[in-house]
Coordinates of C-alpha atoms (C1' of nucleotides) in Angstrom, one line a residue:
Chain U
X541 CA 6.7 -53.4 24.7
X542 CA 5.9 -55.0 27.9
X543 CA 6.4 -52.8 31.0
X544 CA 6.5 -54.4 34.0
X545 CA 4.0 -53.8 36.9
X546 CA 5.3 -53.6 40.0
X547 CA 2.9 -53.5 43.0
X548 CA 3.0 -50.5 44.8
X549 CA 3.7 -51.2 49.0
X550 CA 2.8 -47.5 49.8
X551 CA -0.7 -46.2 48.7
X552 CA -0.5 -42.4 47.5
X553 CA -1.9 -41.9 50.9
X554 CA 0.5 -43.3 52.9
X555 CA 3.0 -41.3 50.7
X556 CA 2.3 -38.2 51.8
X557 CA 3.8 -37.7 55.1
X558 CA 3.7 -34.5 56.9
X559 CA 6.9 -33.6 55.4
X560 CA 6.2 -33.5 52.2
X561 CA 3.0 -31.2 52.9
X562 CA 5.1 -28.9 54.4
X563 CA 7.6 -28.6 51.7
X564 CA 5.4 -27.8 49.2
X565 CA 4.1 -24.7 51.2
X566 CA 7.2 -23.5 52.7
X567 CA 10.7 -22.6 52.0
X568 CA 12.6 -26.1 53.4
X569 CA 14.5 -24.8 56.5
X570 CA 18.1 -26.7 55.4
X571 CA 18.2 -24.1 52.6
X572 CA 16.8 -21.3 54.3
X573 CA 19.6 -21.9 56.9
X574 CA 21.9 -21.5 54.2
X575 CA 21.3 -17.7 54.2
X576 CA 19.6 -17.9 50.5
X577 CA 16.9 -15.3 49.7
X578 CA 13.4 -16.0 49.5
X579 CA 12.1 -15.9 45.8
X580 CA 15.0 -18.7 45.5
X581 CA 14.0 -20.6 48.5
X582 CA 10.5 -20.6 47.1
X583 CA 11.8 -21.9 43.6
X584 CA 13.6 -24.3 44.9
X585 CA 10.6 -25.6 47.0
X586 CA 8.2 -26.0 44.5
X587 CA 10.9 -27.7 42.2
X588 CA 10.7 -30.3 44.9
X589 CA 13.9 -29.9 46.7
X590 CA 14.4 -30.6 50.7
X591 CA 17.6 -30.8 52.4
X592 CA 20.6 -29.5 50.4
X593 CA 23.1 -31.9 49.4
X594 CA 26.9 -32.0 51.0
X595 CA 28.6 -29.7 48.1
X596 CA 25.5 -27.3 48.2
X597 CA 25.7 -27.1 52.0
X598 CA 29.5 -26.4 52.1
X599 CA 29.4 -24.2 48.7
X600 CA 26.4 -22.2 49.3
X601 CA 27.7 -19.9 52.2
X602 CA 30.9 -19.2 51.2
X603 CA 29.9 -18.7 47.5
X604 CA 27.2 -16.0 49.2
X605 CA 30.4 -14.5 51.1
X606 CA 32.3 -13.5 48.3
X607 CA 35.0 -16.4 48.4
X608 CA 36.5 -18.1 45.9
X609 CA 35.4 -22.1 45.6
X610 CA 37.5 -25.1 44.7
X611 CA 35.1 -28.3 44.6
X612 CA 35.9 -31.4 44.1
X613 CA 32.6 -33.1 43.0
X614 CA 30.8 -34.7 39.9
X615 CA 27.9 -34.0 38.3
X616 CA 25.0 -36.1 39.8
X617 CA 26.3 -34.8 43.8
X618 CA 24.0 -31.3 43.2
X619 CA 27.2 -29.4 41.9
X620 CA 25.3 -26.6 39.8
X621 CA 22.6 -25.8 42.3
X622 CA 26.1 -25.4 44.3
X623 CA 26.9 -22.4 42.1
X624 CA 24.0 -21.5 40.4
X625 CA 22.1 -20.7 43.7
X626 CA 23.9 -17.9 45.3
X627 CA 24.9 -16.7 42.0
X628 CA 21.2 -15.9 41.7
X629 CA 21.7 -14.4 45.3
X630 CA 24.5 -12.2 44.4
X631 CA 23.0 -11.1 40.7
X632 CA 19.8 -10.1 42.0
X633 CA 19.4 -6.3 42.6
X634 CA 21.4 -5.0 39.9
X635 CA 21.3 -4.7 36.4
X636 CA 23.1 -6.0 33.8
X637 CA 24.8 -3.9 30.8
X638 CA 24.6 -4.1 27.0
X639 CA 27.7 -6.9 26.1
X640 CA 28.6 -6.8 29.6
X641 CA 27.7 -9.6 30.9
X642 CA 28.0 -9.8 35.1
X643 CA 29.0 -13.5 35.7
X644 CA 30.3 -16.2 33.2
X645 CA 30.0 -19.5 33.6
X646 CA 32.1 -22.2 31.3
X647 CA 31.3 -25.4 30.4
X648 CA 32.8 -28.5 28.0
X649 CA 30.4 -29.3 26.3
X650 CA 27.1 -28.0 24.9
X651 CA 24.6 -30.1 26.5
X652 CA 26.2 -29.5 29.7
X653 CA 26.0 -25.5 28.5
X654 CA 22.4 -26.1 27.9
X655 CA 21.7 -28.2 31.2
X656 CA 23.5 -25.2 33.6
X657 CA 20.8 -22.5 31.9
X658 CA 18.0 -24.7 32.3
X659 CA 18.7 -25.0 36.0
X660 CA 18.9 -21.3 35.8
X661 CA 15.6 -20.7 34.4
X662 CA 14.5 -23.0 37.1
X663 CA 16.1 -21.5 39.9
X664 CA 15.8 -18.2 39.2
X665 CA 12.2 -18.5 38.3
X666 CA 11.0 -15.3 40.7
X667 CA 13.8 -13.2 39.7
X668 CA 14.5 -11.1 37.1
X669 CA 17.6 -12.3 35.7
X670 CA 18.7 -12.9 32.3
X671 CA 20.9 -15.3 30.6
X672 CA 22.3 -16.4 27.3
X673 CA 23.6 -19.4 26.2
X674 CA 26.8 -19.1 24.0
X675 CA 27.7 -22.2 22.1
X676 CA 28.6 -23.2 18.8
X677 CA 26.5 -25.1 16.4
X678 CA 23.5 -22.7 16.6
X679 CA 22.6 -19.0 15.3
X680 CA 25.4 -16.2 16.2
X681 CA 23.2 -13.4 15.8
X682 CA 20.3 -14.7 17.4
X683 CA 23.2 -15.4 20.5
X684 CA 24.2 -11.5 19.9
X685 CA 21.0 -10.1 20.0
X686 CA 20.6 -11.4 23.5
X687 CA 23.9 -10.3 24.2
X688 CA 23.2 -6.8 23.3
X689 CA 20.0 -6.4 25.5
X690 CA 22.7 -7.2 28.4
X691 CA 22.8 -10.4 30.6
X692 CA 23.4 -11.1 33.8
X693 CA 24.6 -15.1 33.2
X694 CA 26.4 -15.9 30.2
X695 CA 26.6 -19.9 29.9
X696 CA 29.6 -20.6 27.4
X697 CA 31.9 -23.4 25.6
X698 CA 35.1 -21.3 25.2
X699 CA 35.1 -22.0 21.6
X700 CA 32.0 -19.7 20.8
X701 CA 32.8 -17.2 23.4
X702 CA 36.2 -16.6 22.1
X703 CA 34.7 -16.4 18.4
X704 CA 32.2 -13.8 20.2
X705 CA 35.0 -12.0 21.8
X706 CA 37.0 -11.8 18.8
X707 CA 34.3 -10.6 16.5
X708 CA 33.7 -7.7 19.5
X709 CA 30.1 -9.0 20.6
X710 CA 31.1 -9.0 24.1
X711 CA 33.2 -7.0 27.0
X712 CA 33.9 -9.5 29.8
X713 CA 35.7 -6.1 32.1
X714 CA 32.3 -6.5 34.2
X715 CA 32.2 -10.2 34.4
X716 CA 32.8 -10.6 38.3
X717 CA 32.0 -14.1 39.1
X718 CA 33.5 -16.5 37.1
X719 CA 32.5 -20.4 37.1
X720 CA 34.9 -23.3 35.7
X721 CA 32.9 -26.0 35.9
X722 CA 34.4 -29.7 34.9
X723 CA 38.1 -28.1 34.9
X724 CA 39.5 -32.1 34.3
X725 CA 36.9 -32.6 31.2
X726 CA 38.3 -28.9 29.9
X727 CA 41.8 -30.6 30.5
X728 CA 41.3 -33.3 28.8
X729 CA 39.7 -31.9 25.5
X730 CA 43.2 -29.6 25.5
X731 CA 40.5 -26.1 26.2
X732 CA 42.8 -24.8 28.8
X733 CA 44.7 -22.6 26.7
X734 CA 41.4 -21.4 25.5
X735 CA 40.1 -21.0 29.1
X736 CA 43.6 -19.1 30.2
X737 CA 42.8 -16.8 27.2
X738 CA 38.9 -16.4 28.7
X739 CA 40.3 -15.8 32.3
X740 CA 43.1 -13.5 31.0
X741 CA 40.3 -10.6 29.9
X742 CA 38.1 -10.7 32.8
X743 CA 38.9 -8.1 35.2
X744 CA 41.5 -9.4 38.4
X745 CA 39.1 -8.6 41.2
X746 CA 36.6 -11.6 40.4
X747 CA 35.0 -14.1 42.6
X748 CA 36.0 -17.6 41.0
X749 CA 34.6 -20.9 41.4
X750 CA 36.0 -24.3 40.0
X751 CA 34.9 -27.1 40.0
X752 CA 36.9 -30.9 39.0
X753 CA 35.7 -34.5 39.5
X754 CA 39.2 -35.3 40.1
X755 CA 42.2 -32.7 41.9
X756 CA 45.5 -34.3 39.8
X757 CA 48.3 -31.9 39.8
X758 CA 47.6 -30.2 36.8
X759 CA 44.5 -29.1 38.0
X760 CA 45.6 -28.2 40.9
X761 CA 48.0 -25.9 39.4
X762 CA 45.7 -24.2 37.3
X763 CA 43.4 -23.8 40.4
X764 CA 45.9 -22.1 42.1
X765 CA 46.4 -19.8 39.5
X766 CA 42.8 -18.9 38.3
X767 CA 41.7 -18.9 42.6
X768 CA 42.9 -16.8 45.0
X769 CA 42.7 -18.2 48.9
X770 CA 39.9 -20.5 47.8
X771 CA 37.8 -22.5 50.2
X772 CA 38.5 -26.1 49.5
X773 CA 35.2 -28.6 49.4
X774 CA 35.1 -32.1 48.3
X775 CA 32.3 -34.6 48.4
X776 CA 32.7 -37.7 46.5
X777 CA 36.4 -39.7 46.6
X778 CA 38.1 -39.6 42.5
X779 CA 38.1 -42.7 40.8
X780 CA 35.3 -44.7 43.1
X781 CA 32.4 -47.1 41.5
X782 CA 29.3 -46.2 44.1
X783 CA 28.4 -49.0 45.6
X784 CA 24.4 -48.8 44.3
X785 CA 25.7 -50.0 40.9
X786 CA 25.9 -53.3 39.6
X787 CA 28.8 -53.8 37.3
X788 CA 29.1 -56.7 35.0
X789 CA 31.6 -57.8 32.2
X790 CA 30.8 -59.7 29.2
X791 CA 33.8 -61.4 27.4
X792 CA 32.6 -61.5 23.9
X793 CA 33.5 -62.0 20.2
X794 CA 34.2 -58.9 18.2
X795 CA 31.4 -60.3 15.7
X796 CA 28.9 -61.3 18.7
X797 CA 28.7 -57.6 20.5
X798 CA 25.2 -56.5 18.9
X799 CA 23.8 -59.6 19.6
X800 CA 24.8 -59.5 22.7
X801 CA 23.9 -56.6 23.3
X802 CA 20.6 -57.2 22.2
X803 CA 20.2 -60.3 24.8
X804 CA 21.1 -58.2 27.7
X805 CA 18.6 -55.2 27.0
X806 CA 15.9 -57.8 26.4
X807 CA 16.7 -60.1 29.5
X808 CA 17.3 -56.9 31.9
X809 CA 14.2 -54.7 33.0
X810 CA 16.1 -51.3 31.3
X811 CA 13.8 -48.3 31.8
X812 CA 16.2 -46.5 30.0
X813 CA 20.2 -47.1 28.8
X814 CA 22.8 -45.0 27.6
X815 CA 25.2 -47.6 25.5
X816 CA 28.6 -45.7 25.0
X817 CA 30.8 -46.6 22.2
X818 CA 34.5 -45.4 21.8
X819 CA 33.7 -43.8 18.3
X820 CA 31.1 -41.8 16.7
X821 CA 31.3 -44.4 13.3
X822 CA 30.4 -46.7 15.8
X823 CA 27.6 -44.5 17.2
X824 CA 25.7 -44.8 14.3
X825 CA 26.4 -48.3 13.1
X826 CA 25.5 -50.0 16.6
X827 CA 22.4 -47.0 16.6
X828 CA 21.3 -48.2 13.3
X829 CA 21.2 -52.2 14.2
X830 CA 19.3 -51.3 17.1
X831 CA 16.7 -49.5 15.0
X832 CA 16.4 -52.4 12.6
X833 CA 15.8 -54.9 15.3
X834 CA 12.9 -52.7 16.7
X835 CA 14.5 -50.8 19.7
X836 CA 13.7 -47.4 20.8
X837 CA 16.4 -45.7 20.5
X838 CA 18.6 -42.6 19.7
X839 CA 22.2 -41.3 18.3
X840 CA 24.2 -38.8 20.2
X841 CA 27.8 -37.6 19.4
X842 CA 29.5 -34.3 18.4
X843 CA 29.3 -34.6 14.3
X844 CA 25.6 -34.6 14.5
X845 CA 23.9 -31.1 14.3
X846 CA 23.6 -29.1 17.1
X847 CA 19.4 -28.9 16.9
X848 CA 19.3 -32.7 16.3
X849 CA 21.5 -33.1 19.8
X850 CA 19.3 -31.0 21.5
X851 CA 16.1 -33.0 20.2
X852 CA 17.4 -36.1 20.8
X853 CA 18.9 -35.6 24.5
X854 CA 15.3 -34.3 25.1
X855 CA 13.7 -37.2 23.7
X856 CA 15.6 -39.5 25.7
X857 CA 15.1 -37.4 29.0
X858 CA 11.4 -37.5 28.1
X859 CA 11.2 -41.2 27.9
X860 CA 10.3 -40.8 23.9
X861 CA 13.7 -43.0 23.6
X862 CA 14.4 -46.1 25.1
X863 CA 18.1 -46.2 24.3
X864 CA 20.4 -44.2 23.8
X865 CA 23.8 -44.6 21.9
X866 CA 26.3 -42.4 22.7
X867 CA 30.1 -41.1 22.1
X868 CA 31.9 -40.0 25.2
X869 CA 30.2 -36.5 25.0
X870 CA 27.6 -37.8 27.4
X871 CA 30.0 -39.6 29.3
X872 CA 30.0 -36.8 31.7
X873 CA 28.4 -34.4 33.5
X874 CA 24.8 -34.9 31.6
X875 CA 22.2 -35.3 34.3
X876 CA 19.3 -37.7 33.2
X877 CA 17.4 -38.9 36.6
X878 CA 16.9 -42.9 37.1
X879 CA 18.9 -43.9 34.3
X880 CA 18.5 -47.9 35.2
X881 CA 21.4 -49.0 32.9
X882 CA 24.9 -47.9 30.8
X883 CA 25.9 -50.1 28.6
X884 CA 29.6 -50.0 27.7
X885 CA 29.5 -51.2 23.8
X886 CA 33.2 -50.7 23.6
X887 CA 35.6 -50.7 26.5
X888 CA 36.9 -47.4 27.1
X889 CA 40.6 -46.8 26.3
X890 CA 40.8 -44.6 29.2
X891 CA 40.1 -46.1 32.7
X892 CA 38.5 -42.8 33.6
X893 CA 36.0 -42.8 31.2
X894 CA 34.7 -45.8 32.8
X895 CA 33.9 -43.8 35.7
X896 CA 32.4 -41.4 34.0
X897 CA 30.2 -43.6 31.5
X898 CA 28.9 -45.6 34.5
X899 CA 28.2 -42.6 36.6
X900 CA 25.4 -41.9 34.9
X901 CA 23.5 -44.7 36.8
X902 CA 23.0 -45.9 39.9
X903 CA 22.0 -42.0 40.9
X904 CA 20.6 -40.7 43.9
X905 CA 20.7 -43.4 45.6
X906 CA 18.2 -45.5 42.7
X907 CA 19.7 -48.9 41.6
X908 CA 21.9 -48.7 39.0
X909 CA 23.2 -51.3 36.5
X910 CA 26.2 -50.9 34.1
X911 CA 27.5 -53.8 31.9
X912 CA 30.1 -54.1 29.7
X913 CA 31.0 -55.4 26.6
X914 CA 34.9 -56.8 26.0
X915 CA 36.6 -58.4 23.3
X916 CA 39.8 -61.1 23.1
X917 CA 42.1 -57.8 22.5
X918 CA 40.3 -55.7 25.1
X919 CA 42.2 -57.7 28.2
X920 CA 44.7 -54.5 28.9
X921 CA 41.7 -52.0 29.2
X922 CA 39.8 -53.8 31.5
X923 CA 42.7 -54.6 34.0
X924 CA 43.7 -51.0 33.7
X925 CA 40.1 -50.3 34.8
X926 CA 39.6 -52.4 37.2
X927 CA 43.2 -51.4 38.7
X928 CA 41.9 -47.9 38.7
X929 CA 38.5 -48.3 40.8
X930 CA 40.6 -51.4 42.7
X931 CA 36.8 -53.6 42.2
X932 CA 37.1 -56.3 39.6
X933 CA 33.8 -56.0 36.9
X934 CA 32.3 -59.6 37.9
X935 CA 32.2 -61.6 34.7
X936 CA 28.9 -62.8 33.4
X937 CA 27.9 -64.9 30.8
X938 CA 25.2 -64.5 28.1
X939 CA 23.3 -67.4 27.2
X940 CA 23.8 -69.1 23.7
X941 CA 27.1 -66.8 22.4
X942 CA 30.4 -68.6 21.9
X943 CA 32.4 -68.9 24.3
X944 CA 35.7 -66.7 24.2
X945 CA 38.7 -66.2 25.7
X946 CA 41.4 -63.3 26.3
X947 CA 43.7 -63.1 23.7
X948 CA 47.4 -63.5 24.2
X949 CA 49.8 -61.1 25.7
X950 CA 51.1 -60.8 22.6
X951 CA 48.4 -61.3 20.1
X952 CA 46.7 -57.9 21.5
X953 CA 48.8 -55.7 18.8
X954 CA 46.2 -54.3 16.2
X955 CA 46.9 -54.8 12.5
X956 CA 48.6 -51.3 11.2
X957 CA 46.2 -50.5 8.3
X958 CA 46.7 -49.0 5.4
X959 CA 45.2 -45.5 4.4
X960 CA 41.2 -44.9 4.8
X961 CA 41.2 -47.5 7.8
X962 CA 41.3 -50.3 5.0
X963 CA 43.6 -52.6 5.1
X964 CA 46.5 -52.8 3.0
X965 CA 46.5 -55.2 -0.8
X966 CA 47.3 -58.6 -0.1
X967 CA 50.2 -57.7 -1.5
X968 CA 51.9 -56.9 2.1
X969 CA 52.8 -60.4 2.8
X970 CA 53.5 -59.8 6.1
X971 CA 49.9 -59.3 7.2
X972 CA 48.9 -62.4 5.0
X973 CA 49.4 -64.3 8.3
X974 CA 48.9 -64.0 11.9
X975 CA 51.6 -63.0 13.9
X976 CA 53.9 -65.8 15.1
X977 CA 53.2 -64.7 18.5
X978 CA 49.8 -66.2 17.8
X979 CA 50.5 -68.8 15.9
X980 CA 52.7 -70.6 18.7
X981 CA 50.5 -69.6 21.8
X982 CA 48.9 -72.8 21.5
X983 CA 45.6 -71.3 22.9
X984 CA 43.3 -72.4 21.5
X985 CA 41.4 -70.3 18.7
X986 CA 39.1 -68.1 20.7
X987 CA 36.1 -68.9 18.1
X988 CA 36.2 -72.4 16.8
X989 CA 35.7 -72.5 13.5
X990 CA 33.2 -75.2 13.1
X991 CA 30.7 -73.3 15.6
X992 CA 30.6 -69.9 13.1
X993 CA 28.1 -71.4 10.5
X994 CA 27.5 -69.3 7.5
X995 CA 24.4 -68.1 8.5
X996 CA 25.7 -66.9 11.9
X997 CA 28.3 -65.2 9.8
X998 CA 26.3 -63.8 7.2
X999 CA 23.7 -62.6 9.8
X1000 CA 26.2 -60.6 11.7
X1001 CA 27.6 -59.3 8.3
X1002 CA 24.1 -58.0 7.1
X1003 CA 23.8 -56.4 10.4
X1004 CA 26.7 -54.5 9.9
X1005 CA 27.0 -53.7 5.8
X1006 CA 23.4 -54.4 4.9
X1007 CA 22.8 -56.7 2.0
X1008 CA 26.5 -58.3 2.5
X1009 CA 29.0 -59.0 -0.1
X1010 CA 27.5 -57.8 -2.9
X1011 CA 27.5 -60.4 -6.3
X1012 CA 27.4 -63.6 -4.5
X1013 CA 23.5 -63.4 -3.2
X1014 CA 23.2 -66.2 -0.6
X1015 CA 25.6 -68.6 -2.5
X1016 CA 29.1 -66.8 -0.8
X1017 CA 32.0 -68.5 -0.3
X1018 CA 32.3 -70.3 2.7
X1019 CA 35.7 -69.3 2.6
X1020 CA 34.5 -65.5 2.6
X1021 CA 32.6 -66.1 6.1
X1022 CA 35.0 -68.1 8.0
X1023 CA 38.7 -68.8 7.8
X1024 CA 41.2 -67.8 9.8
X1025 CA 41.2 -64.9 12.2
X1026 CA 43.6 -62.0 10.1
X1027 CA 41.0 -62.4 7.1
X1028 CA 37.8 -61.7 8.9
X1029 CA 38.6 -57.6 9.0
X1030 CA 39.9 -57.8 5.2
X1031 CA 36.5 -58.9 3.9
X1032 CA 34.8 -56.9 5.9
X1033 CA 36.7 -54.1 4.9
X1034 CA 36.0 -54.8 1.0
X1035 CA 32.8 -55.5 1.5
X1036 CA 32.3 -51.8 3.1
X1037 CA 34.5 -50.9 0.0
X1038 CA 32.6 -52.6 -3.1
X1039 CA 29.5 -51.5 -1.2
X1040 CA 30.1 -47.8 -1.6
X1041 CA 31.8 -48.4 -5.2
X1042 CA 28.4 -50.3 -6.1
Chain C
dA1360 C1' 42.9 -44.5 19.7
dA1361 C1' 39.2 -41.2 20.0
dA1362 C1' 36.2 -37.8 21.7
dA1363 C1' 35.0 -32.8 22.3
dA1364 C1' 34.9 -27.6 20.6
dA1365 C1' 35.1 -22.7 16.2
dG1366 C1' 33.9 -22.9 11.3

DNA sequence: AAAAAAG
């Protein structure tokens, strides 16, 4: 691997101005002003922080009031010191109770879970607090065991701590401060009844914080019934691409997207990439080309064992991986500093996702790049996204792929298939052909034939299946490489077929 | 259309 050199226009000497010598020794006064206490204050100092960021400024006094919080804000704007801080404030100085924990704190997903207990540890580093982490995928006794001992910050998915509550291994009548952190995400993944359920057994006089990247009405409504007189902070306007990333669209053939992938990683200068695809099949197909063609690079998405998650997330942050290929569980809220590039494999079938995915770049105020990957059918996707953050995706070309062009209007239907995702017997005659929508556009064909030689085809084919169509050896058909569009999926489909038969 | 989270 070559890594670029890049010559340095500040000595180490020049560095260090007389600012940064002082924050090292002393509390930094912006947070002192905030009224914090000073075993945080010294925490935070030597973790490197200076001057707190908008949400933490507005959050942190009223949060050390008593006051309920609603934030708009996304992960990446210093949301969690936001809460996490005074929390620490208001715990310390008390005890906490066997099973009762003092303050709850939900979260979607488990490496955001893990990520809001790290910055605990970190925070609370003079203090004597305790936490647990309560999360599926991972030991329940070893999770009750802490739980017994009595903590003062339980981290949760609602999943786990329902299970918990159910099987009577905690009493959330002490839990005081209550955190719903990502409300939209929670939304979306359909956790709300779950998180009504949570909020339901906590006692009524609580202090509650939520937090949201976006304020739609349905959050809204459920702030207003989970908050009572709340002090209302937002930081970062819904729905808008910052204006330190560079955004990018590649209009590509279906059968070209690794390779082109592969083109752009190589021809960029990526420190590190997440590359999100839409499903987790996907994950590990696009995870396992990138291994055979020699990149560093990792798997992430929700069917893979919690410990492997874990490892690999940490691998990646560490700079052990290169790349990383991901399903839309990293797609938000998962805080990896400098992350130069995201990589959309697949276009996301929800425009907000693309805010998310390419959120992760392009961070505190570093440089960020995030390029996408479209197909012929993806045409509707991409307009819906670029009508949602009103900024067209420049298009760019990579060098030596065929050219392609939207499909039409029509033409953007997918195939029904038949059971197992494999297409129905030849037998259905009306799939035998394109659809006539297609067949009279008079566009013409996006990939012309004569430029798909066999070996192109049979090299994209091995980096899908492998070996290829098994029996033939290097003598295939022609016919079974290229011929008309509708045909492509069908061998594909029983070549994946005879290759698990075989 | 698919992802996440409880197994």
């Amino acid at each position: 691997m070559i890594e670029t050199t890049t010559a340095y226009a500040e000595t180490p000497e020049h560095a260090t101005s007389p600012d940064d010598m002082e924050a090292t020794t002393e509390p930094p006064g912006g947070f002192a002003r905030l009224g914090l206490s000073e075993p945080i204050l010294r925490a935070i100092a030597e973790l490197g922080y200076r001057e707190p960021t908008p949400i933490q400024e507005q959050a942190i006094p009223f949060v050390l009031m008593g006051r309920d919080v609603l934030g708009t804000a996304q992960t990446g704007t210093g949301k969690t010191a936001g809460f996490t801080l005074p929390m620490l404030d208001i715990l310390t100085g008390s005890r906490a109770r066997a099973r009762m924990p003092r303050s709850l704190i939900l979260e979607p997903t488990r490496e955001l879970a893990l990520q809001v207990a790290e910055n605990f540890v970190q925070h609370g580093k003079y203090l004597k607090l305790s936490h647990a982490l309560i999360i599926g995928g991972e030991s329940m006794s070893d999770q009750k065991d802490v739980l017994t001992r009595g903590v003062d910050v339980l981290i949760a998915t609602p999943g786990r701590l329902l299970d918990m509550f159910e099987r009577s291994g905690i009493l959330l009548s002490d839990t005081r401060i209550l955190v719903i952190d990502e409300a939209d995400r929670m939304l979306d993944m359909g956790f709300i009844p779950d998180v009504e359920r949570i909020v339901s057994l906590l006692p009524a006089t609580r202090q509650t914080l939520f937090f949201s990247a976006t304020m739609a009405p349905e959050i809204r409504r459920l702030a207003d019934a989970f908050l009572r007189n709340p002090k209302e902070i937002a930081v970062a306007p819904p729905a808008s691409v910052a204006t330190t990333i560079t955004t990018g669209l590649v209009l590509v053939a279906e059968h070209d997207k690794r390779e082109a992938l592969r083109r752009m990683i190589r021809h960029e200068q990526v420190q590190n990439a997440l590359i999100f695809c839409n499903r987790k099949r996907d994950v590990e197909i696009l995870y396992r080309s990138l291994m055979r063609h020699k990149f560093s690079a990792g798997a992430l998405h929700g069917d893979m064992s919690q410990p492997v998650r874990f490892a690999t997330l940490d691998k990646f942050k560490a700079g052990e991986l290169k790349l990383l290929v991901c399903s839309d569980v990293a797609a938000r809220g998962i805080d990896i500093g400098g992350l130069s590039h995201v990589f959309n494999f697949d276009v996301p079938h929800h425009p907000e996702d693309y805010v998310h995915r390419i959120g992760r770049t392009g961070r505190a105020g570093l440089e960020g790049h995030a390029y996408m990957l479209a197909t012929p059918d993806d045409r509707v996707a991409v307009e819906a996204i670029e009508k949602l953050t009103g900024q067209p995706i420049p298009r760019i070309a990579v060098e030596g792929l065929d050219p392609v062009e939207w499909a039409a209007e029509l033409g953007k239907k997918r195939k029904p298939r038949g059971r197992h995702g494999v297409p129905s017997q030849p037998g259905a005659k009306a799939r035998a052909k394109p659809p006539a929508s297609k067949r009279l556009a008079g566009k013409p064909s996006a990939v012309p034939t004569s430029e798909v030689t066999p070996a192109r085809a049979r090299r994209s084919r091995e980096d899908d299946l492998g070996p290829g169509v098994l029996g033939f050896g290097d003598e295939m058909p022609a016919f079974m490489l290229v011929t008309a569009r509708p045909s492509r999926r069908r061998v594909r489909a029983s070549a994946q077929k005879q290759e698990k038969q075989g």
